Amino acid sequence: FLSYFSSVFLPLAVGGVVAMVFRPYYQVLQKTLPMPLAVLAVFLSVLVPLGAFGWFFGALLADQISEMVTQVPEWWDRVSAQARLRWPEVREFLETNPWALRVREAAESQAGAIAAGLQEVGVRAISAGRGVLGAVTGFLSWVMFPVYFAFFLVAGRSVSSDLEQYFPFLKRETRHDVVF
């Protein structure tokens, strides 16, 4: 149950823990600011440094990636030039060397196994697609994190004191542990 719904519970739990960490800061701000402005100030005091960090290192990463992309055609030209230059030697090696002939014969005799291997690659590609879809849905579940964070930040202790009434089916000790 928990592993299936972890994409829902994890942002909720992290929102609660982060709200507990920032609760004293929020309480100090709430003494001088109204509640919505105090929540906004807590959000901004977290997001501005994270945004600056991401902007600085994101710009470095983008520069490096763009430089790498501009060099790919040059790399490809060098590799193809080397391949064209060495192709006659490679072809001669493949046609005359006894080891190369054995490898070619083995590959021809294993055509069924190669087809099965390609089918396995297809199955794994579908599995990877499912993994990517799971990652996207997991990311989208984190969109709710700010809502959970703001709720736990504003609600404070009243949330945990009322939670026991929602677990009457648990033993008293277990209920207390779950609420804790």
mmCIF file of C-alpha atoms in Angstrom, residues 25-165:
data_model
loop_
_atom_site.group_PDB
_atom_site.id
_atom_site.type_symbol
_atom_site.label_atom_id
_atom_site.label_comp_id
_atom_site.label_asym_id
_atom_site.label_seq_id
_atom_site.Cartn_x
_atom_site.Cartn_y
_atom_site.Cartn_z
ATOM 1 C CA TYR A 25 10.840 31.100 11.843
ATOM 2 C CA TYR A 26 7.192 31.395 10.798
ATOM 3 C CA GLN A 27 6.132 32.139 14.377
ATOM 4 C CA VAL A 28 8.697 34.947 14.631
ATOM 5 C CA LEU A 29 7.490 36.418 11.351
ATOM 6 C CA GLN A 30 3.850 36.075 12.370
ATOM 7 C CA LYS A 31 4.421 38.377 15.347
ATOM 8 C CA THR A 32 5.088 41.288 12.983
ATOM 9 C CA LEU A 33 3.311 40.240 9.781
ATOM 10 C CA PRO A 34 -0.178 38.949 9.011
ATOM 11 C CA MET A 35 -0.443 35.211 8.389
ATOM 12 C CA PRO A 36 -0.478 35.299 4.530
ATOM 13 C CA LEU A 37 2.554 37.587 4.412
ATOM 14 C CA ALA A 38 4.400 35.448 6.964
ATOM 15 C CA VAL A 39 3.785 32.330 4.841
ATOM 16 C CA LEU A 40 4.906 34.214 1.735
ATOM 17 C CA ALA A 41 8.051 35.408 3.534
ATOM 18 C CA VAL A 42 8.909 31.830 4.551
ATOM 19 C CA PHE A 43 8.379 30.640 0.960
ATOM 20 C CA LEU A 44 10.525 33.431 -0.439
ATOM 21 C CA SER A 45 13.294 32.919 2.112
ATOM 22 C CA VAL A 46 13.512 29.313 0.942
ATOM 23 C CA LEU A 47 12.935 29.818 -2.782
ATOM 24 C CA VAL A 48 15.192 32.828 -3.386
ATOM 25 C CA PRO A 49 18.434 31.113 -2.251
ATOM 26 C CA LEU A 50 17.441 27.893 -4.044
ATOM 27 C CA GLY A 51 16.594 29.868 -7.169
ATOM 28 C CA ALA A 52 19.909 31.733 -7.057
ATOM 29 C CA PHE A 53 21.768 28.449 -6.610
ATOM 30 C CA GLY A 54 19.859 26.863 -9.502
ATOM 31 C CA TRP A 55 20.330 29.917 -11.722
ATOM 32 C CA PHE A 56 24.086 30.067 -11.134
ATOM 33 C CA PHE A 57 24.799 26.371 -11.572
ATOM 34 C CA GLY A 58 22.091 25.961 -14.220
ATOM 35 C CA ALA A 59 23.788 28.639 -16.319
ATOM 36 C CA LEU A 60 27.119 26.836 -15.968
ATOM 37 C CA LEU A 61 25.517 23.537 -16.936
ATOM 38 C CA ALA A 62 23.709 25.088 -19.911
ATOM 39 C CA ASP A 63 26.951 26.664 -21.161
ATOM 40 C CA GLN A 64 28.795 23.370 -20.925
ATOM 41 C CA ILE A 65 26.012 21.434 -22.652
ATOM 42 C CA SER A 66 25.780 23.975 -25.482
ATOM 43 C CA GLU A 67 29.556 23.846 -25.943
ATOM 44 C CA MET A 68 29.424 20.053 -26.077
ATOM 45 C CA VAL A 69 26.579 20.140 -28.630
ATOM 46 C CA THR A 70 28.514 22.523 -30.870
ATOM 47 C CA GLN A 71 31.491 20.137 -30.800
ATOM 48 C CA VAL A 72 29.488 17.013 -31.735
ATOM 49 C CA PRO A 73 29.654 17.636 -35.531
ATOM 50 C CA GLU A 74 33.436 18.060 -35.314
ATOM 51 C CA TRP A 75 33.740 14.835 -33.311
ATOM 52 C CA TRP A 76 31.519 13.000 -35.816
ATOM 53 C CA ASP A 77 33.625 14.243 -38.737
ATOM 54 C CA ARG A 78 36.809 12.984 -37.052
ATOM 55 C CA VAL A 79 35.291 9.573 -36.281
ATOM 56 C CA SER A 80 33.922 9.128 -39.818
ATOM 57 C CA ALA A 81 37.223 10.225 -41.355
ATOM 58 C CA GLN A 82 39.070 7.638 -39.253
ATOM 59 C CA ALA A 83 36.502 4.974 -40.188
ATOM 60 C CA ARG A 84 36.838 5.738 -43.916
ATOM 61 C CA LEU A 85 40.618 5.743 -43.608
ATOM 62 C CA ARG A 86 40.711 2.403 -41.770
ATOM 63 C CA TRP A 87 37.816 0.671 -43.607
ATOM 64 C CA PRO A 88 39.961 -1.200 -46.163
ATOM 65 C CA GLU A 89 42.133 -2.621 -43.384
ATOM 66 C CA VAL A 90 39.100 -3.617 -41.335
ATOM 67 C CA ARG A 91 37.420 -5.229 -44.330
ATOM 68 C CA GLU A 92 40.537 -7.195 -45.204
ATOM 69 C CA PHE A 93 40.876 -8.317 -41.587
ATOM 70 C CA LEU A 94 37.249 -9.494 -41.479
ATOM 71 C CA GLU A 95 37.591 -11.436 -44.744
ATOM 72 C CA THR A 96 40.957 -13.101 -44.128
ATOM 73 C CA ASN A 97 41.465 -13.548 -40.410
ATOM 74 C CA PRO A 98 40.383 -16.997 -39.148
ATOM 75 C CA TRP A 99 39.076 -15.572 -35.857
ATOM 76 C CA ALA A 100 36.913 -13.033 -37.682
ATOM 77 C CA LEU A 101 35.548 -15.816 -39.930
ATOM 78 C CA ARG A 102 34.643 -17.893 -36.864
ATOM 79 C CA VAL A 103 32.882 -14.931 -35.281
ATOM 80 C CA ARG A 104 30.891 -14.350 -38.482
ATOM 81 C CA GLU A 105 29.918 -18.040 -38.682
ATOM 82 C CA ALA A 106 28.880 -18.028 -35.029
ATOM 83 C CA ALA A 107 26.767 -14.912 -35.580
ATOM 84 C CA GLU A 108 25.061 -16.517 -38.601
ATOM 85 C CA SER A 109 24.318 -19.707 -36.669
ATOM 86 C CA GLN A 110 22.933 -17.741 -33.720
ATOM 87 C CA ALA A 111 20.393 -15.718 -35.716
ATOM 88 C CA GLY A 112 17.520 -16.973 -33.535
ATOM 89 C CA ALA A 113 19.307 -16.019 -30.345
ATOM 90 C CA ILE A 114 20.029 -12.581 -31.780
ATOM 91 C CA ALA A 115 16.344 -12.139 -32.640
ATOM 92 C CA ALA A 116 15.416 -13.178 -29.092
ATOM 93 C CA GLY A 117 17.943 -10.680 -27.759
ATOM 94 C CA LEU A 118 16.401 -7.921 -29.860
ATOM 95 C CA GLN A 119 12.972 -8.881 -28.541
ATOM 96 C CA GLU A 120 14.333 -8.630 -24.984
ATOM 97 C CA VAL A 121 15.671 -5.171 -25.811
ATOM 98 C CA GLY A 122 12.154 -4.186 -26.924
ATOM 99 C CA VAL A 123 10.659 -5.472 -23.677
ATOM 100 C CA ARG A 124 13.235 -3.527 -21.683
ATOM 101 C CA ALA A 125 12.515 -0.392 -23.736
ATOM 102 C CA ILE A 126 8.837 -0.661 -22.826
ATOM 103 C CA SER A 127 9.817 -1.130 -19.186
ATOM 104 C CA ALA A 128 12.027 1.962 -19.402
ATOM 105 C CA GLY A 129 9.089 3.892 -20.862
ATOM 106 C CA ARG A 130 6.980 2.862 -17.893
ATOM 107 C CA GLY A 131 9.774 4.017 -15.605
ATOM 108 C CA VAL A 132 9.875 7.405 -17.296
ATOM 109 C CA LEU A 133 6.103 7.703 -16.994
ATOM 110 C CA GLY A 134 6.363 6.826 -13.303
ATOM 111 C CA ALA A 135 9.057 9.454 -12.830
ATOM 112 C CA VAL A 136 6.881 12.095 -14.513
ATOM 113 C CA THR A 137 3.886 11.262 -12.338
ATOM 114 C CA GLY A 138 6.132 11.264 -9.285
ATOM 115 C CA PHE A 139 7.387 14.713 -10.230
ATOM 116 C CA LEU A 140 3.838 15.959 -10.726
ATOM 117 C CA SER A 141 2.884 14.713 -7.266
ATOM 118 C CA TRP A 142 5.549 17.046 -5.842
ATOM 119 C CA VAL A 143 3.567 19.972 -7.276
ATOM 120 C CA MET A 144 1.350 19.602 -4.199
ATOM 121 C CA PHE A 145 4.311 20.018 -1.828
ATOM 122 C CA PRO A 146 3.884 23.815 -1.393
ATOM 123 C CA VAL A 147 0.229 23.297 -0.491
ATOM 124 C CA TYR A 148 1.098 20.658 2.111
ATOM 125 C CA PHE A 149 3.925 22.826 3.444
ATOM 126 C CA ALA A 150 1.698 25.902 3.818
ATOM 127 C CA PHE A 151 -1.069 23.849 5.442
ATOM 128 C CA PHE A 152 1.210 22.291 8.048
ATOM 129 C CA LEU A 153 2.960 25.602 8.637
ATOM 130 C CA VAL A 154 -0.289 27.451 9.330
ATOM 131 C CA ALA A 155 -2.096 24.600 11.093
ATOM 132 C CA GLY A 156 0.685 23.955 13.603
ATOM 133 C CA ARG A 157 -0.030 21.650 16.536
ATOM 134 C CA SER A 158 -3.798 21.517 16.002
ATOM 135 C CA VAL A 159 -3.328 19.045 13.142
ATOM 136 C CA SER A 160 -1.535 16.444 15.232
ATOM 137 C CA SER A 161 -3.826 16.827 18.254
ATOM 138 C CA ASP A 162 -6.920 16.068 16.169
ATOM 139 C CA LEU A 163 -5.424 13.193 14.215
ATOM 140 C CA GLU A 164 -6.080 10.529 16.840
ATOM 141 C CA GLN A 165 -9.812 10.691 16.205
#
